[in-house]
Amino acid sequence: MLTKSFTRRQFLASTGVAATGAMMGAALPGLAQAGTGMIKPARRALVFVMLDGGNDSFNMLVPKDKIAYGQYSETRANLALSRGELLALDTPKDRLGRSFGLHPSMPEMAELFDQRRLSFVANVGPLVEQVRKEQFYDGSAALPLGLLSHADQFKHWQTSRPDLRVNDGWFGFFADDLQPSKSAHEIGMNISLAGNNIAQNGKIDLPYAITDKGSVGLYVKEEKSPLNDLLLDSFNRMMNADQNGDPFRETYLNLTRDAQFKHETFKSATRGIKIPRSFPSSDLAQQLRMVAKTIAASDRLGHEQQTFFVRYIGWDHHDELLANHARMLRVLSEALGGVSGNA
């Protein structure tokens, strides 16, 4: 699998359910322009897992052949993993003759790779143009804005436009192009488990935020009781109140009505859907469990395509890198293994 080459368009066209992190995403400039109809609709779900803070990918996918490992070991010094502890990958060598191993905390991902259910897209990142080291140092090349700023790079991965600071991203482009006639009251194809985010913001479409428990809204127990009746009556009176033309109150009330309507829609669509296997107990795995449940409800939600945005925060390791990195890669591998077991 390491030997196969893709164009950006071919890669996206072949994606089913993809878990993506800080290794993929910003190399997509110009792929979609809102309203152009250049994306061919197909039944797909794309899951973006943002390893927030920056995954040390050099210690995740590591060269194993003698020459390349020697270069890796010399560069990484005391942070290098020993060649013997790397998980072997059932793969041919790449075009440069290198073989690779995976971090020992990731047996689930190694198994998925060997089953041809997972691929690594390496050596991609925010670039305005191809840059040589000499050009970087002499300032003769166009570089991404805020190149050493975490906040800027976090945005660039979501927008694919590293020469600009904008607040709409490539999932937003997809939604604007694929669902231009969607009603403002319908739940759109972009669903976030990390609140609002740039990647799913479009010129028209905005992400719909849920939690690992589902949508958020007013919930009153169905059994009759004085308290439940009082809560429901108060909420209904608030939702139907006349605001006497006050624009601020009307705007707030309309947003509340819309949020509650979408909450009821989402709750109804996902009610009764069972996910066959149990997921690990980590926060990330439970978020991905809700992603799997929402994908299973795609027909009820009227979604032919869906995107999901998930953040796994804490990858900016300033100390104890080896221990912290191993712990977090273990969580990631277990969570993605849980998704594959339910695919």
Short mmCIF file of C-alpha atoms in Angstrom, two decimals:
data_model
loop_
_atom_site.label_atom_id
_atom_site.label_comp_id
_atom_site.label_asym_id
_atom_site.label_seq_id
_atom_site.Cartn_x
_atom_site.Cartn_y
_atom_site.Cartn_z
CA MET A 1 0.00 0.00 0.00
CA LEU A 2 2.93 2.30 0.50
CA THR A 3 3.70 2.04 -3.20
CA LYS A 4 0.38 3.32 -4.50
CA SER A 5 0.14 6.90 -5.72
CA PHE A 6 -2.99 9.05 -5.69
CA THR A 7 -3.91 12.43 -7.02
CA ARG A 8 -5.79 14.52 -4.46
CA ARG A 9 -9.02 14.02 -6.40
CA GLN A 10 -8.51 10.24 -6.64
CA PHE A 11 -7.80 10.02 -2.93
CA LEU A 12 -11.03 11.76 -1.96
CA ALA A 13 -13.06 9.86 -4.55
CA SER A 14 -11.88 6.55 -3.10
CA THR A 15 -12.48 7.44 0.55
CA GLY A 16 -15.21 5.58 2.41
CA VAL A 17 -14.99 6.15 6.15
CA ALA A 18 -11.64 7.84 6.70
CA ALA A 19 -10.03 8.68 10.02
CA THR A 20 -7.69 11.56 9.43
CA GLY A 21 -5.37 13.45 11.72
CA ALA A 22 -2.68 16.06 11.56
CA MET A 23 -1.07 13.99 8.80
CA MET A 24 -3.68 14.86 6.19
CA GLY A 25 -5.98 17.64 5.20
CA ALA A 26 -4.32 20.86 4.14
CA ALA A 27 -3.11 19.73 0.74
CA LEU A 28 -6.48 20.33 -0.90
CA PRO A 29 -6.53 23.89 -2.24
CA GLY A 30 -9.09 24.57 -4.92
CA LEU A 31 -10.69 21.15 -4.66
CA ALA A 32 -14.18 22.55 -4.24
CA GLN A 33 -15.71 25.92 -4.88
CA ALA A 34 -19.15 26.54 -3.42
CA GLY A 35 -21.94 26.08 -5.90
CA THR A 36 -19.81 24.83 -8.79
CA GLY A 37 -21.22 21.30 -8.78
CA MET A 38 -17.73 19.91 -9.36
CA ILE A 39 -18.03 17.22 -6.68
CA LYS A 40 -19.80 14.08 -7.85
CA PRO A 41 -22.27 12.93 -5.17
CA ALA A 42 -21.66 9.46 -3.76
CA ARG A 43 -22.60 7.69 -0.55
CA ARG A 44 -19.68 8.54 1.70
CA ALA A 45 -18.84 9.47 5.28
CA LEU A 46 -15.55 11.17 6.09
CA VAL A 47 -14.38 11.35 9.71
CA PHE A 48 -11.66 13.87 10.55
CA VAL A 49 -9.85 13.21 13.83
CA MET A 50 -7.77 16.28 14.64
CA LEU A 51 -4.76 15.33 16.75
CA ASP A 52 -4.71 18.77 18.26
CA GLY A 53 -1.31 20.19 19.16
CA GLY A 54 0.61 18.18 16.60
CA ASN A 55 1.22 14.42 16.55
CA ASP A 56 4.91 13.44 16.45
CA SER A 57 4.37 11.37 13.32
CA PHE A 58 8.09 10.60 13.00
CA ASN A 59 7.68 8.32 16.01
CA MET A 60 4.43 6.85 14.74
CA LEU A 61 5.46 5.53 11.31
CA VAL A 62 9.19 4.75 11.47
CA PRO A 63 11.58 3.48 8.77
CA LYS A 64 12.98 0.03 9.54
CA ASP A 65 15.57 -0.61 6.83
CA LYS A 66 19.18 -0.11 7.93
CA ILE A 67 20.08 3.12 6.13
CA ALA A 68 16.82 4.99 6.70
CA TYR A 69 16.58 3.83 10.32
CA GLY A 70 20.15 5.01 10.89
CA GLN A 71 19.22 8.48 9.64
CA TYR A 72 16.10 8.48 11.82
CA SER A 73 18.03 7.32 14.90
CA GLU A 74 20.79 9.89 14.45
CA THR A 75 18.29 12.72 13.98
CA ARG A 76 16.03 11.74 16.89
CA ALA A 77 18.84 10.93 19.31
CA ASN A 78 17.37 9.96 22.70
CA LEU A 79 13.81 10.20 21.34
CA ALA A 80 14.34 7.40 18.79
CA LEU A 81 12.40 4.17 19.21
CA SER A 82 14.43 0.97 19.00
CA ARG A 83 14.03 -0.89 15.74
CA GLY A 84 13.18 -4.11 17.55
CA GLU A 85 10.08 -2.71 19.27
CA LEU A 86 8.42 -1.45 16.08
CA LEU A 87 5.34 -3.34 14.89
CA ALA A 88 5.99 -4.95 11.52
CA LEU A 89 3.73 -3.97 8.64
CA ASP A 90 2.79 -6.44 5.93
CA THR A 91 3.70 -4.23 3.01
CA PRO A 92 6.12 -3.99 0.11
CA LYS A 93 8.85 -1.41 0.27
CA ASP A 94 8.14 2.09 -0.93
CA ARG A 95 9.57 3.54 -4.13
CA LEU A 96 12.79 4.48 -2.35
CA GLY A 97 13.25 0.95 -1.09
CA ARG A 98 12.36 1.72 2.51
CA SER A 99 10.33 -0.51 4.82
CA PHE A 100 8.41 0.81 7.82
CA GLY A 101 7.19 -0.17 11.25
CA LEU A 102 4.48 1.23 13.48
CA HIS A 103 4.73 2.52 17.05
CA PRO A 104 4.34 -0.41 19.48
CA SER A 105 1.26 1.22 21.05
CA MET A 106 -0.76 0.75 17.85
CA PRO A 107 -1.43 -2.97 17.21
CA GLU A 108 -5.02 -2.30 16.07
CA MET A 109 -3.83 0.10 13.38
CA ALA A 110 -1.10 -2.31 12.31
CA GLU A 111 -3.75 -5.01 11.88
CA LEU A 112 -5.99 -2.66 9.88
CA PHE A 113 -3.05 -1.80 7.63
CA ASP A 114 -2.26 -5.47 7.04
CA GLN A 115 -5.94 -6.04 6.18
CA ARG A 116 -5.71 -3.24 3.56
CA ARG A 117 -8.26 -1.20 5.50
CA LEU A 118 -5.94 1.66 6.45
CA SER A 119 -3.34 3.72 4.61
CA PHE A 120 -0.81 6.34 5.59
CA VAL A 121 -0.53 9.53 3.55
CA ALA A 122 2.89 10.89 4.51
CA ASN A 123 4.85 14.07 3.84
CA VAL A 124 1.91 16.42 3.36
CA GLY A 125 1.36 19.73 5.06
CA PRO A 126 0.47 23.39 4.55
CA LEU A 127 2.48 24.81 1.67
CA VAL A 128 1.92 27.84 -0.54
CA GLU A 129 4.51 26.58 -3.01
CA GLN A 130 7.28 24.00 -3.11
CA VAL A 131 10.15 25.22 -0.95
CA ARG A 132 13.79 24.18 -0.72
CA LYS A 133 15.73 24.59 2.51
CA GLU A 134 17.90 27.33 1.03
CA GLN A 135 14.81 29.29 -0.02
CA PHE A 136 13.36 28.98 3.47
CA TYR A 137 16.46 30.45 5.06
CA ASP A 138 17.00 33.26 2.54
CA GLY A 139 13.31 34.24 2.50
CA SER A 140 12.91 33.90 -1.26
CA ALA A 141 9.84 31.60 -1.18
CA ALA A 142 6.23 32.20 -0.19
CA LEU A 143 5.59 30.51 3.14
CA PRO A 144 2.39 29.71 5.04
CA LEU A 145 1.22 32.52 7.29
CA GLY A 146 2.33 32.11 10.90
CA LEU A 147 4.52 29.13 10.04
CA LEU A 148 5.68 28.59 13.64
CA SER A 149 2.31 29.42 15.20
CA HIS A 150 0.21 26.50 16.43
CA ALA A 151 -2.98 28.51 16.07
CA ASP A 152 -2.26 29.38 12.43
CA GLN A 153 -1.25 25.83 11.47
CA PHE A 154 -4.39 24.51 13.18
CA LYS A 155 -6.42 26.78 10.88
CA HIS A 156 -4.44 25.92 7.74
CA TRP A 157 -5.11 22.19 8.20
CA GLN A 158 -8.82 22.97 8.17
CA THR A 159 -8.93 25.50 5.32
CA SER A 160 -6.29 24.24 2.85
CA ARG A 161 -5.42 27.90 2.18
CA PRO A 162 -2.20 28.56 4.11
CA ASP A 163 -1.64 31.89 2.36
CA LEU A 164 -4.83 33.31 3.94
CA ARG A 165 -6.46 33.56 7.34
CA VAL A 166 -10.06 32.59 6.65
CA ASN A 167 -12.87 31.04 8.66
CA ASP A 168 -14.39 28.58 6.21
CA GLY A 169 -12.91 25.18 5.43
CA TRP A 170 -12.90 22.32 3.00
CA PHE A 171 -15.76 20.35 4.62
CA GLY A 172 -17.76 23.57 4.36
CA PHE A 173 -16.94 23.69 0.64
CA PHE A 174 -18.26 20.15 0.29
CA ALA A 175 -21.54 20.96 2.04
CA ASP A 176 -22.14 24.14 0.05
CA ASP A 177 -21.58 22.21 -3.16
CA LEU A 178 -23.43 19.00 -2.32
CA GLN A 179 -26.52 20.33 -0.51
CA PRO A 180 -27.28 23.78 -1.93
CA SER A 181 -31.05 23.32 -1.56
CA LYS A 182 -30.99 22.17 2.06
CA SER A 183 -33.51 23.96 4.26
CA ALA A 184 -32.08 26.09 7.05
CA HIS A 185 -34.10 23.99 9.51
CA GLU A 186 -32.65 20.66 8.35
CA ILE A 187 -29.58 19.07 9.90
CA GLY A 188 -26.75 19.43 7.42
CA MET A 189 -24.17 16.85 6.40
CA ASN A 190 -21.39 18.38 8.55
CA ILE A 191 -21.64 17.14 12.13
CA SER A 192 -19.16 18.11 14.84
CA LEU A 193 -18.32 16.47 18.15
CA ALA A 194 -16.00 19.37 18.98
CA GLY A 195 -18.36 22.35 18.84
CA ASN A 196 -17.92 24.97 16.15
CA ASN A 197 -14.89 24.55 13.90
CA ILE A 198 -13.43 26.11 10.80
CA ALA A 199 -13.19 22.92 8.71
CA GLN A 200 -16.98 22.51 8.54
CA ASN A 201 -17.85 26.18 8.09
CA GLY A 202 -19.04 27.01 4.59
CA LYS A 203 -20.24 30.17 2.93
CA ILE A 204 -23.77 28.84 3.47
CA ASP A 205 -23.56 25.77 5.67
CA LEU A 206 -22.56 25.53 9.34
CA PRO A 207 -21.77 22.39 11.34
CA TYR A 208 -24.34 20.79 13.62
CA ALA A 209 -22.74 20.17 17.03
CA ILE A 210 -23.50 17.09 19.12
CA THR A 211 -21.80 15.30 22.02
CA ASP A 212 -20.85 11.68 22.57
CA LYS A 213 -24.35 11.29 24.05
CA GLY A 214 -26.11 12.80 21.02
CA SER A 215 -27.83 16.12 20.34
CA VAL A 216 -28.36 18.82 22.94
CA GLY A 217 -31.77 20.30 23.73
CA LEU A 218 -34.59 20.40 26.23
CA TYR A 219 -35.55 16.95 27.42
CA VAL A 220 -38.60 16.32 29.57
CA LYS A 221 -39.35 12.82 30.80
CA GLU A 222 -42.37 11.36 29.07
CA GLU A 223 -44.09 10.05 32.17
CA LYS A 224 -46.73 12.40 33.52
CA SER A 225 -45.95 14.29 36.72
CA PRO A 226 -46.66 17.83 38.01
CA LEU A 227 -43.00 18.79 37.60
CA ASN A 228 -42.71 17.47 34.06
CA ASP A 229 -45.97 19.16 33.08
CA LEU A 230 -44.75 22.45 34.55
CA LEU A 231 -41.40 22.26 32.74
CA LEU A 232 -43.03 21.47 29.40
CA ASP A 233 -45.68 24.16 29.82
CA SER A 234 -43.07 26.80 30.68
CA PHE A 235 -40.92 25.85 27.70
CA ASN A 236 -43.87 25.91 25.30
CA ARG A 237 -44.97 29.34 26.53
CA MET A 238 -41.42 30.67 26.08
CA MET A 239 -41.17 29.22 22.56
CA ASN A 240 -44.50 30.74 21.51
CA ALA A 241 -44.20 34.08 23.30
CA ASP A 242 -44.80 37.32 21.42
CA GLN A 243 -41.64 39.43 21.61
CA ASN A 244 -43.41 42.59 20.43
CA GLY A 245 -41.05 43.13 17.53
CA ASP A 246 -37.88 43.20 19.66
CA PRO A 247 -35.22 42.10 17.11
CA PHE A 248 -32.77 40.79 19.71
CA ARG A 249 -35.35 38.69 21.53
CA GLU A 250 -36.82 37.46 18.25
CA THR A 251 -33.37 36.42 17.00
CA TYR A 252 -32.60 34.58 20.22
CA LEU A 253 -35.98 32.87 20.22
CA ASN A 254 -35.67 31.81 16.59
CA LEU A 255 -32.26 30.29 17.30
CA THR A 256 -33.69 28.44 20.30
CA ARG A 257 -36.63 27.15 18.25
CA ASP A 258 -34.29 25.98 15.50
CA ALA A 259 -31.95 24.27 17.97
CA GLN A 260 -34.81 22.44 19.67
CA PHE A 261 -36.31 21.36 16.34
CA LYS A 262 -32.98 19.95 15.19
CA HIS A 263 -32.48 18.27 18.55
CA GLU A 264 -35.84 16.51 18.24
CA THR A 265 -35.02 15.53 14.64
CA PHE A 266 -31.63 14.08 15.56
CA LYS A 267 -32.94 12.32 18.67
CA SER A 268 -35.73 10.71 16.66
CA ALA A 269 -33.38 9.65 13.85
CA THR A 270 -30.89 7.94 16.16
CA ARG A 271 -33.45 6.41 18.54
CA GLY A 272 -33.31 2.62 18.57
CA ILE A 273 -30.12 2.31 16.52
CA LYS A 274 -27.82 -0.31 18.01
CA ILE A 275 -24.08 -0.45 17.47
CA PRO A 276 -23.07 -4.13 17.43
CA ARG A 277 -19.81 -4.00 19.36
CA SER A 278 -18.89 -2.12 22.49
CA PHE A 279 -16.32 0.63 22.07
CA PRO A 280 -13.45 1.30 24.49
CA SER A 281 -14.29 3.64 27.37
CA SER A 282 -12.03 6.54 26.34
CA ASP A 283 -13.60 9.90 25.45
CA LEU A 284 -12.31 9.56 21.88
CA ALA A 285 -13.76 6.08 21.43
CA GLN A 286 -17.13 7.17 22.80
CA GLN A 287 -17.20 10.10 20.38
CA LEU A 288 -16.45 7.72 17.52
CA ARG A 289 -19.21 5.44 18.79
CA MET A 290 -21.67 8.32 18.34
CA VAL A 291 -20.19 8.95 14.88
CA ALA A 292 -20.89 5.32 13.98
CA LYS A 293 -24.44 5.63 15.30
CA THR A 294 -25.03 8.82 13.29
CA ILE A 295 -23.69 7.20 10.12
CA ALA A 296 -26.14 4.34 10.71
CA ALA A 297 -28.92 6.96 10.90
CA SER A 298 -27.90 8.70 7.67
CA ASP A 299 -31.03 7.62 5.77
CA ARG A 300 -33.31 8.88 8.54
CA LEU A 301 -31.42 12.19 8.57
CA GLY A 302 -31.63 12.43 4.78
CA HIS A 303 -27.85 12.39 4.36
CA GLU A 304 -26.21 10.86 1.33
CA GLN A 305 -22.87 12.30 2.42
CA GLN A 306 -21.66 13.10 5.94
CA THR A 307 -18.55 14.61 7.47
CA PHE A 308 -17.58 14.43 11.15
CA PHE A 309 -15.09 16.56 13.05
CA VAL A 310 -13.51 15.11 16.19
CA ARG A 311 -10.72 16.68 18.28
CA TYR A 312 -8.30 14.67 20.40
CA ILE A 313 -6.51 17.40 22.34
CA GLY A 314 -3.14 17.32 24.11
CA TRP A 315 -0.53 16.36 21.50
CA ASP A 316 1.75 19.36 22.14
CA HIS A 317 4.17 17.37 24.31
CA HIS A 318 6.79 19.63 25.88
CA ASP A 319 8.05 16.99 28.32
CA GLU A 320 7.90 13.23 28.84
CA LEU A 321 7.36 12.89 25.10
CA LEU A 322 7.96 9.15 24.82
CA ALA A 323 5.63 8.20 27.68
CA ASN A 324 2.85 10.68 26.81
CA HIS A 325 3.02 9.93 23.11
CA ALA A 326 2.81 6.18 23.71
CA ARG A 327 -0.19 6.64 26.02
CA MET A 328 -2.11 8.80 23.54
CA LEU A 329 -1.29 6.64 20.52
CA ARG A 330 -2.69 3.71 22.49
CA VAL A 331 -5.99 5.57 22.96
CA LEU A 332 -6.08 6.50 19.26
CA SER A 333 -5.34 2.97 18.05
CA GLU A 334 -7.94 1.39 20.34
CA ALA A 335 -10.56 3.92 19.27
CA LEU A 336 -9.95 3.42 15.55
CA GLY A 337 -9.95 -0.33 16.12
CA GLY A 338 -13.39 0.04 17.68
CA VAL A 339 -14.65 1.92 14.62
CA SER A 340 -13.33 -0.75 12.24
CA GLY A 341 -14.99 -3.50 14.26
CA ASN A 342 -18.34 -1.81 13.67
CA ALA A 343 -17.83 -0.85 10.02
#
